[in-house]
C-alpha cells in the first residue's frame, strides 16, 4: 500500500486588484518583459521575487480569486445541450445512452476513428453523431473524458479551454504503467488531467461505478430509490454544472471536495463499485447519498 499526502489549500489576503487575464498568465512564463509591463511588477529588491516567479504567483492568486467570484463560474444554462465524449467504451457509451434518453445531443469519438462508431451512432439515433476527439471536444458544451489514464496527454487541451470536463479515469498500473505522482500520493488522477487541461474545469465523476450499474440505476428526480454518485473538483461552478447534468440523467451527487480528495473514490476504496453491487450482478443495488457519503468518509490514505 502506498501513502498519500494530505494538502490544504490556502489563499493569501491582500489589496484588491484586477486579476490578469488567462492569456496574460499563459504568457507569464514566456515573455517576462511584456508581463512586467502589463502587471506593473515593481523594481526588484533583495526581498522581491524574480519577475517570472512574481508574475506566476500573481496569476495563481488571481485564478483563486476568480474561482471565488460567481461571475466567473460556469453556469448551468438551457443552451448546454451537447455532450462531447472523448472515448466511447463501456462508460462513454453508457453515458451517451443516458444523455440521449435525457434529451441531450452527443458527439462520440475514440482513438480509432469515427467510422468505428457507426453502429453505436445508429443505435442512439438522430441525436448522436461521431467525430474526432477534437471535434467532440469542440462541439460539447460539457465534455466527458473517458480514455485509459495512460492516454490523458492525448486529450485535446486547446479545444477544451474554458469548458467543464468530466474525468472518469482510474489508475491501473498494469494497464497505464507506473505513474510516480500517483504512487507517492503527490497528485490524484483528476489533478493530472487538470494540469494537462489547464484552461478547462475538470470534475471527477463516473469513475467509481460499474458501467452496467450506471445503465440500470438511473431514476427520476425524487424517486425513493435514487442513487448518488460522488464528484470532486476545484471549481464550484463546474461541480454545479455536473450536478445538473447528473440530475438530468438520473443521479444525485455527493461532493467529495477538491480534486486533491478524489483518491477517496478511486479503485479499491469503499465507494468503488461495492455500494452499487458486485461485478457479477448486472442489475445493481441503489445507493443513496447517505450511503455514498459514508463510504467516501471511510476511505483511508493507504487504500487504493
Coordinates of N, CA and C in Angstrom, one line a residue, residues 78-263:
X78 N -29.6 26.7 -20.2 CA -30.5 25.9 -21.0 C -29.9 25.6 -22.4
X79 N -28.9 26.3 -22.8 CA -28.3 26.1 -24.1 C -27.2 25.0 -24.0
X80 N -26.9 24.5 -22.8 CA -25.9 23.4 -22.7 C -26.6 22.1 -23.2
X81 N -26.6 21.8 -24.4 CA -27.4 20.7 -25.0 C -26.6 19.6 -25.6
X82 N -25.3 19.8 -25.7 CA -24.5 18.8 -26.4 C -23.4 18.2 -25.4
X83 N -23.3 16.9 -25.4 CA -22.2 16.3 -24.6 C -21.2 15.7 -25.6
X84 N -19.9 16.1 -25.4 CA -18.8 15.6 -26.2 C -18.1 14.5 -25.5
X85 N -18.0 13.3 -26.1 CA -17.4 12.2 -25.4 C -16.1 11.9 -26.1
X86 N -15.0 12.0 -25.3 CA -13.7 11.7 -25.8 C -13.4 10.3 -25.2
X87 N -13.6 9.3 -26.0 CA -13.6 7.9 -25.5 C -15.1 7.4 -25.5
X88 N -15.3 6.3 -26.1 CA -16.7 5.8 -26.3 C -16.8 4.3 -25.9
X89 N -16.0 3.9 -24.9 CA -16.0 2.5 -24.5 C -17.2 2.2 -23.6
X90 N -17.0 1.4 -22.6 CA -18.1 1.0 -21.7 C -18.8 2.1 -21.0
X91 N -18.0 3.0 -20.3 CA -18.5 4.1 -19.6 C -19.0 5.2 -20.6
X92 N -18.2 5.5 -21.6 CA -18.6 6.5 -22.5 C -19.9 6.2 -23.3
X93 N -20.0 5.0 -23.7 CA -21.2 4.6 -24.5 C -22.4 4.6 -23.5
X94 N -22.2 4.3 -22.3 CA -23.3 4.3 -21.3 C -23.8 5.7 -21.0
X95 N -22.8 6.6 -20.8 CA -23.1 8.0 -20.5 C -23.9 8.5 -21.8
X96 N -23.4 8.2 -23.0 CA -24.1 8.6 -24.2 C -25.5 8.2 -24.2
X97 N -25.8 6.9 -23.9 CA -27.2 6.4 -23.9 C -28.1 7.2 -22.9
X98 N -27.5 7.4 -21.7 CA -28.3 8.1 -20.7 C -28.5 9.6 -21.1
X99 N -27.5 10.2 -21.7 CA -27.7 11.6 -22.2 C -28.7 11.7 -23.3
X100 N -28.7 10.8 -24.2 CA -29.7 10.9 -25.3 C -31.1 10.7 -24.8
X101 N -31.2 9.7 -23.8 CA -32.5 9.5 -23.2 C -33.0 10.7 -22.5
X102 N -32.1 11.5 -22.0 CA -32.5 12.8 -21.2 C -32.6 14.0 -22.1
X103 N -32.5 13.8 -23.4 CA -32.7 14.9 -24.4 C -31.5 15.6 -24.9
X104 N -30.3 15.1 -24.5 CA -29.1 15.8 -25.0 C -28.7 15.2 -26.4
X105 N -28.0 16.0 -27.1 CA -27.2 15.6 -28.3 C -25.9 15.1 -27.8
X106 N -25.3 14.1 -28.5 CA -24.0 13.6 -28.2 C -23.1 13.5 -29.4
X107 N -21.8 13.8 -29.2 CA -20.8 13.7 -30.2 C -19.8 12.7 -29.7
X108 N -19.7 11.5 -30.3 CA -18.9 10.4 -29.9 C -17.5 10.4 -30.6
X109 N -16.5 10.0 -29.9 CA -15.2 9.9 -30.5 C -14.4 8.8 -29.8
X110 N -13.4 8.3 -30.5 CA -12.4 7.4 -29.9 C -11.1 7.5 -30.7
X111 N -10.1 6.7 -30.3 CA -8.8 6.8 -30.9 C -8.7 6.1 -32.3
X112 N -9.8 5.4 -32.7 CA -9.7 4.5 -33.9 C -10.4 5.2 -35.1
X113 N -11.1 6.3 -34.8 CA -11.8 7.0 -36.0 C -13.3 6.9 -35.9
X114 N -14.0 7.9 -36.5 CA -15.4 8.0 -36.4 C -16.1 6.8 -37.1
X115 N -15.5 6.2 -38.1 CA -16.2 5.1 -38.8 C -16.4 3.9 -37.9
X116 N -15.6 3.7 -36.9 CA -15.7 2.6 -36.0 C -16.9 2.7 -35.0
X117 N -17.5 3.9 -35.0 CA -18.6 4.2 -34.1 C -20.0 4.2 -34.8
X118 N -20.0 3.7 -36.1 CA -21.2 3.7 -36.9 C -22.3 3.0 -36.2
X119 N -22.1 1.8 -35.7 CA -23.2 1.0 -35.1 C -23.7 1.7 -33.8
X120 N -22.9 2.3 -33.0 CA -23.3 3.0 -31.8 C -24.2 4.2 -32.2
X121 N -23.7 4.9 -33.2 CA -24.5 6.1 -33.6 C -25.8 5.7 -34.1
X122 N -25.9 4.6 -34.9 CA -27.2 4.1 -35.4 C -28.1 3.7 -34.3
X123 N -27.5 3.1 -33.2 CA -28.3 2.7 -32.1 C -28.9 3.9 -31.3
X124 N -28.1 4.9 -31.2 CA -28.5 6.1 -30.4 C -29.5 7.0 -31.2
X125 N -29.5 6.9 -32.5 CA -30.4 7.7 -33.3 C -30.0 9.1 -33.7
X126 N -30.9 9.9 -34.1 CA -30.6 11.2 -34.7 C -29.9 12.2 -33.7
X127 N -29.9 12.0 -32.5 CA -29.3 12.9 -31.5 C -27.8 12.6 -31.4
X128 N -27.3 11.6 -32.1 CA -25.9 11.2 -32.0 C -25.2 11.3 -33.3
X129 N -23.9 11.7 -33.2 CA -23.0 11.7 -34.4 C -21.6 11.4 -33.9
X130 N -20.7 11.0 -34.8 CA -19.4 10.6 -34.5 C -18.4 11.7 -35.1
X131 N -17.3 11.8 -34.4 CA -16.2 12.7 -34.9 C -14.9 12.3 -34.3
X132 N -13.9 13.2 -34.5 CA -12.6 13.0 -33.9 C -12.7 13.5 -32.5
X133 N -11.7 13.2 -31.6 CA -11.7 13.7 -30.3 C -11.7 15.3 -30.3
X134 N -11.0 15.9 -31.2 CA -11.0 17.4 -31.2 C -12.4 17.9 -31.6
X135 N -13.1 17.2 -32.5 CA -14.4 17.6 -32.9 C -15.4 17.4 -31.8
X136 N -15.3 16.3 -31.0 CA -16.2 16.1 -29.9 C -15.9 17.1 -28.8
X137 N -14.7 17.5 -28.6 CA -14.3 18.5 -27.6 C -14.9 19.9 -28.0
X138 N -14.8 20.2 -29.3 CA -15.3 21.5 -29.7 C -16.8 21.6 -29.7
X139 N -17.4 20.5 -30.0 CA -18.9 20.5 -30.1 C -19.6 20.4 -28.7
X140 N -18.9 19.8 -27.8 CA -19.5 19.6 -26.5 C -19.7 20.8 -25.6
X141 N -20.9 21.1 -25.1 CA -21.0 22.1 -24.0 C -20.4 21.6 -22.7
X142 N -20.5 20.3 -22.5 CA -19.9 19.5 -21.4 C -19.1 18.4 -22.1
X143 N -17.9 18.2 -21.7 CA -17.1 17.1 -22.3 C -16.9 16.0 -21.2
X144 N -16.9 14.7 -21.7 CA -16.6 13.6 -20.8 C -15.3 12.9 -21.4
X145 N -14.3 12.9 -20.5 CA -13.0 12.3 -20.9 C -13.0 10.9 -20.3
X146 N -13.1 9.9 -21.1 CA -13.2 8.5 -20.6 C -12.3 7.6 -21.5
X147 N -11.0 7.9 -21.4 CA -10.0 7.2 -22.1 C -9.1 6.5 -21.0
X148 N -8.3 5.5 -21.4 CA -7.3 5.0 -20.4 C -6.4 6.1 -19.9
X149 N -6.1 6.1 -18.6 CA -5.3 7.1 -18.0 C -4.0 7.3 -18.7
X150 N -3.4 6.3 -19.2 CA -2.1 6.4 -19.9 C -2.2 7.3 -21.1
X151 N -3.4 7.6 -21.6 CA -3.6 8.4 -22.8 C -4.1 9.8 -22.5
X152 N -4.0 10.2 -21.2 CA -4.6 11.5 -20.9 C -3.9 12.7 -21.6
X153 N -2.7 12.6 -21.9 CA -2.0 13.7 -22.5 C -2.4 13.8 -24.0
X154 N -3.1 12.9 -24.6 CA -3.6 13.0 -25.9 C -4.9 13.7 -26.0
X155 N -5.5 14.0 -24.9 CA -6.8 14.7 -24.9 C -6.6 16.2 -25.4
X156 N -7.4 16.6 -26.3 CA -7.1 18.0 -27.0 C -7.4 19.1 -26.0
X157 N -6.3 19.7 -25.5 CA -6.4 20.7 -24.5 C -7.0 22.0 -25.0
X158 N -6.6 22.5 -26.2 CA -7.0 23.7 -26.8 C -8.5 23.7 -27.0
X159 N -9.0 22.6 -27.5 CA -10.5 22.6 -27.8 C -11.3 22.6 -26.6
X160 N -10.7 22.2 -25.4 CA -11.5 22.2 -24.2 C -11.3 23.4 -23.3
X161 N -10.6 24.4 -23.7 CA -10.3 25.6 -22.9 C -11.6 26.2 -22.5
X162 N -11.8 26.5 -21.3 CA -13.0 27.2 -20.8 C -14.2 26.3 -20.5
X163 N -14.1 25.0 -20.8 CA -15.2 24.1 -20.7 C -15.2 23.2 -19.5
X164 N -16.4 22.7 -19.1 CA -16.5 21.8 -18.0 C -16.2 20.4 -18.5
X165 N -15.3 19.7 -17.9 CA -14.8 18.4 -18.3 C -15.0 17.4 -17.2
X166 N -15.8 16.3 -17.5 CA -15.9 15.2 -16.5 C -14.9 14.2 -16.8
X167 N -14.1 13.9 -15.8 CA -13.0 12.9 -15.9 C -13.4 11.6 -15.2
X168 N -13.4 10.5 -16.0 CA -13.8 9.2 -15.5 C -12.7 8.3 -15.2
X169 N -11.4 8.8 -15.3 CA -10.3 7.9 -15.2 C -10.0 7.3 -13.8
X170 N -9.5 6.1 -13.9 CA -8.9 5.5 -12.7 C -7.5 5.0 -13.1
X171 N -6.7 4.8 -12.1 CA -5.3 4.4 -12.3 C -5.2 2.9 -12.1
X172 N -4.8 2.2 -13.2 CA -4.5 0.8 -13.2 C -3.0 0.6 -13.7
X173 N -2.1 0.4 -12.8 CA -0.7 0.4 -13.2 C -0.4 -0.7 -14.2
X174 N -1.1 -1.8 -14.1 CA -0.9 -2.9 -15.0 C -1.3 -2.5 -16.5
X175 N -2.2 -1.5 -16.6 CA -2.6 -1.0 -17.9 C -1.9 0.3 -18.3
X176 N -1.8 1.2 -17.3 CA -1.3 2.5 -17.6 C 0.2 2.7 -17.4
X177 N 0.9 1.7 -16.8 CA 2.3 1.8 -16.4 C 2.3 2.6 -15.1
X178 N 3.5 2.6 -14.5 CA 3.7 3.2 -13.2 C 3.8 4.7 -13.4
X179 N 3.0 5.4 -12.7 CA 3.0 6.9 -12.7 C 3.4 7.4 -11.3
X180 N 4.6 8.0 -11.3 CA 5.2 8.3 -10.0 C 4.4 9.1 -9.1
X181 N 3.7 10.2 -9.6 CA 2.9 11.1 -8.8 C 1.8 10.4 -8.1
X182 N 1.2 9.4 -8.8 CA 0.1 8.6 -8.2 C 0.6 7.6 -7.2
X183 N 1.8 7.1 -7.4 CA 2.4 6.1 -6.5 C 2.8 6.8 -5.2
X184 N 3.3 8.0 -5.2 CA 3.8 8.6 -4.0 C 2.7 9.5 -3.4
X185 N 1.5 9.6 -4.0 CA 0.4 10.4 -3.4 C 0.6 11.9 -3.6
X186 N 1.5 12.3 -4.4 CA 1.7 13.8 -4.6 C 0.6 14.4 -5.6
X187 N -0.1 13.5 -6.2 CA -1.2 14.0 -7.1 C -2.3 12.9 -7.2
X188 N -3.4 13.3 -7.7 CA -4.5 12.4 -8.0 C -4.7 12.3 -9.5
X189 N -5.5 11.4 -9.9 CA -5.8 11.3 -11.4 C -6.4 12.5 -11.9
X190 N -7.4 13.1 -11.1 CA -8.0 14.3 -11.5 C -7.1 15.5 -11.7
X191 N -6.2 15.6 -10.7 CA -5.2 16.6 -10.8 C -4.3 16.5 -12.0
X192 N -3.9 15.3 -12.4 CA -3.1 15.1 -13.6 C -3.8 15.6 -14.8
X193 N -5.1 15.3 -15.0 CA -5.8 15.8 -16.1 C -6.0 17.3 -16.1
X194 N -6.3 17.8 -14.9 CA -6.4 19.3 -14.7 C -5.1 20.0 -15.1
X195 N -4.0 19.5 -14.8 CA -2.7 20.1 -15.2 C -2.6 20.1 -16.7
X196 N -3.0 19.0 -17.3 CA -3.0 18.9 -18.8 C -4.0 19.9 -19.4
X197 N -5.2 20.0 -18.9 CA -6.2 20.8 -19.4 C -6.3 22.1 -18.5
X198 N -5.2 22.9 -18.6 CA -5.0 24.0 -17.6 C -6.1 25.0 -17.7
X199 N -6.7 25.2 -18.9 CA -7.8 26.2 -19.0 C -9.2 25.6 -19.0
X200 N -9.3 24.4 -18.7 CA -10.6 23.7 -18.5 C -11.0 23.6 -17.0
X201 N -12.2 23.2 -16.8 CA -12.7 23.0 -15.4 C -13.0 21.5 -15.2
X202 N -12.1 20.8 -14.6 CA -12.2 19.3 -14.5 C -12.9 18.9 -13.3
X203 N -13.9 18.0 -13.4 CA -14.6 17.4 -12.3 C -14.5 15.9 -12.4
X204 N -14.1 15.3 -11.4 CA -14.0 13.8 -11.4 C -15.4 13.2 -11.2
X205 N -15.8 12.2 -12.0 CA -17.1 11.6 -11.9 C -17.2 10.4 -12.7
X206 N -18.2 9.5 -12.4 CA -18.4 8.2 -13.1 C -17.3 7.2 -12.9
X207 N -16.3 7.5 -12.1 CA -15.1 6.6 -12.0 C -15.3 5.5 -11.0
X208 N -16.3 5.5 -10.2 CA -16.5 4.5 -9.1 C -17.6 3.5 -9.3
X209 N -18.2 3.6 -10.5 CA -19.4 2.7 -10.7 C -19.2 1.9 -11.9
X210 N -19.6 0.6 -11.8 CA -19.6 -0.4 -12.9 C -20.5 0.1 -14.0
X211 N -20.1 0.0 -15.2 CA -20.9 0.6 -16.3 C -22.3 0.0 -16.4
X212 N -22.4 -1.3 -16.1 CA -23.7 -1.9 -16.1 C -24.6 -1.4 -15.1
X213 N -24.1 -1.1 -13.9 CA -24.9 -0.4 -12.9 C -25.2 1.0 -13.2
X214 N -24.3 1.7 -13.9 CA -24.6 3.1 -14.3 C -25.8 3.1 -15.3
X215 N -25.9 2.0 -16.1 CA -27.0 1.9 -17.0 C -28.3 1.6 -16.4
X216 N -28.3 0.9 -15.3 CA -29.6 0.4 -14.7 C -30.1 1.1 -13.5
X217 N -29.3 1.9 -12.8 CA -29.7 2.6 -11.6 C -30.2 4.0 -11.8
X218 N -30.3 4.5 -13.0 CA -30.8 5.8 -13.2 C -32.3 5.9 -12.8
X219 N -32.6 6.9 -12.1 CA -34.0 7.1 -11.6 C -34.5 8.6 -11.8
X220 N -35.8 8.8 -11.9 CA -36.2 10.2 -11.9 C -36.0 11.0 -10.6
X221 N -35.9 12.3 -10.7 CA -35.7 13.1 -9.5 C -36.8 12.8 -8.5
X222 N -36.4 12.7 -7.3 CA -37.4 12.5 -6.2 C -37.7 11.0 -6.0
X223 N -37.2 10.1 -6.8 CA -37.5 8.7 -6.6 C -36.9 8.2 -5.2
X224 N -37.6 7.4 -4.5 CA -37.2 6.9 -3.2 C -35.9 6.1 -3.3
X225 N -35.7 5.4 -4.4 CA -34.5 4.6 -4.6 C -33.5 5.2 -5.5
X226 N -33.4 6.5 -5.5 CA -32.4 7.2 -6.4 C -31.0 7.0 -5.9
X227 N -30.1 6.8 -6.8 CA -28.7 6.5 -6.5 C -27.9 7.8 -6.6
X228 N -26.8 7.9 -5.8 CA -25.9 9.1 -5.8 C -24.5 8.6 -6.3
X229 N -23.9 9.6 -7.0 CA -22.5 9.4 -7.4 C -21.6 10.5 -6.8
X230 N -20.4 10.1 -6.4 CA -19.5 11.2 -5.9 C -18.9 12.0 -7.0
X231 N -18.6 13.2 -6.8 CA -17.9 14.1 -7.7 C -16.8 14.8 -6.9
X232 N -15.7 15.3 -7.6 CA -14.7 16.1 -6.9 C -14.2 17.1 -8.0
X233 N -13.9 18.3 -7.5 CA -13.4 19.3 -8.4 C -12.9 20.5 -7.7
X234 N -12.1 21.4 -8.3 CA -11.6 22.6 -7.7 C -12.5 23.8 -8.0
X235 N -13.4 23.6 -8.9 CA -14.3 24.8 -9.3 C -15.7 24.5 -8.9
X236 N -16.2 25.4 -8.0 CA -17.6 25.2 -7.5 C -18.6 25.3 -8.6
X237 N -18.4 26.2 -9.5 CA -19.4 26.3 -10.6 C -19.4 25.1 -11.6
X238 N -18.2 24.6 -11.8 CA -18.2 23.4 -12.7 C -18.9 22.2 -12.0
X239 N -18.7 22.1 -10.7 CA -19.4 21.0 -10.0 C -20.9 21.2 -10.0
X240 N -21.3 22.4 -10.0 CA -22.7 22.7 -10.1 C -23.3 22.3 -11.4
X241 N -22.5 22.6 -12.5 CA -22.9 22.2 -13.8 C -23.0 20.7 -13.9
X242 N -22.0 20.0 -13.4 CA -22.0 18.5 -13.5 C -23.2 17.9 -12.6
X243 N -23.4 18.5 -11.5 CA -24.6 18.1 -10.7 C -25.9 18.2 -11.4
X244 N -26.0 19.3 -12.2 CA -27.2 19.5 -13.0 C -27.3 18.4 -14.1
X245 N -26.2 18.1 -14.7 CA -26.2 17.1 -15.8 C -26.5 15.7 -15.2
X246 N -25.9 15.4 -14.1 CA -26.2 14.1 -13.4 C -27.7 14.0 -13.0
X247 N -28.2 15.1 -12.5 CA -29.6 15.1 -12.1 C -30.5 14.8 -13.3
X248 N -30.2 15.3 -14.5 CA -31.0 15.1 -15.7 C -30.9 13.7 -16.2
X249 N -29.7 13.0 -16.0 CA -29.6 11.7 -16.5 C -30.0 10.6 -15.4
X250 N -30.4 11.1 -14.2 CA -31.0 10.2 -13.2 C -30.2 9.9 -12.0
X251 N -29.3 10.8 -11.6 CA -28.5 10.6 -10.4 C -28.4 11.8 -9.5
X252 N -28.3 11.6 -8.2 CA -27.9 12.6 -7.2 C -26.4 12.6 -7.1
X253 N -25.9 13.6 -6.4 CA -24.4 13.7 -6.3 C -24.0 13.9 -4.8
X254 N -22.8 13.5 -4.5 CA -22.1 13.7 -3.3 C -20.8 14.4 -3.6
X255 N -20.7 15.6 -3.1 CA -19.5 16.4 -3.3 C -18.3 16.0 -2.4
X256 N -17.3 15.4 -2.9 CA -16.2 14.9 -2.1 C -15.2 16.0 -1.7
X257 N -15.2 17.1 -2.5 CA -14.3 18.2 -2.2 C -13.4 18.5 -3.5
X258 N -12.2 19.0 -3.3 CA -11.4 19.3 -4.4 C -10.8 18.1 -5.1
X259 N -10.1 18.3 -6.2 CA -9.5 17.2 -6.9 C -8.5 16.4 -6.1
X260 N -7.9 17.1 -5.2 CA -6.9 16.5 -4.3 C -7.5 15.4 -3.4
X261 N -8.8 15.4 -3.3 CA -9.5 14.4 -2.5 C -10.1 13.3 -3.3
X262 N -9.9 13.3 -4.7 CA -10.5 12.3 -5.5 C -9.9 10.9 -5.3
X263 N -8.8 10.8 -4.5 CA -8.3 9.5 -4.2 C -9.4 8.7 -3.4

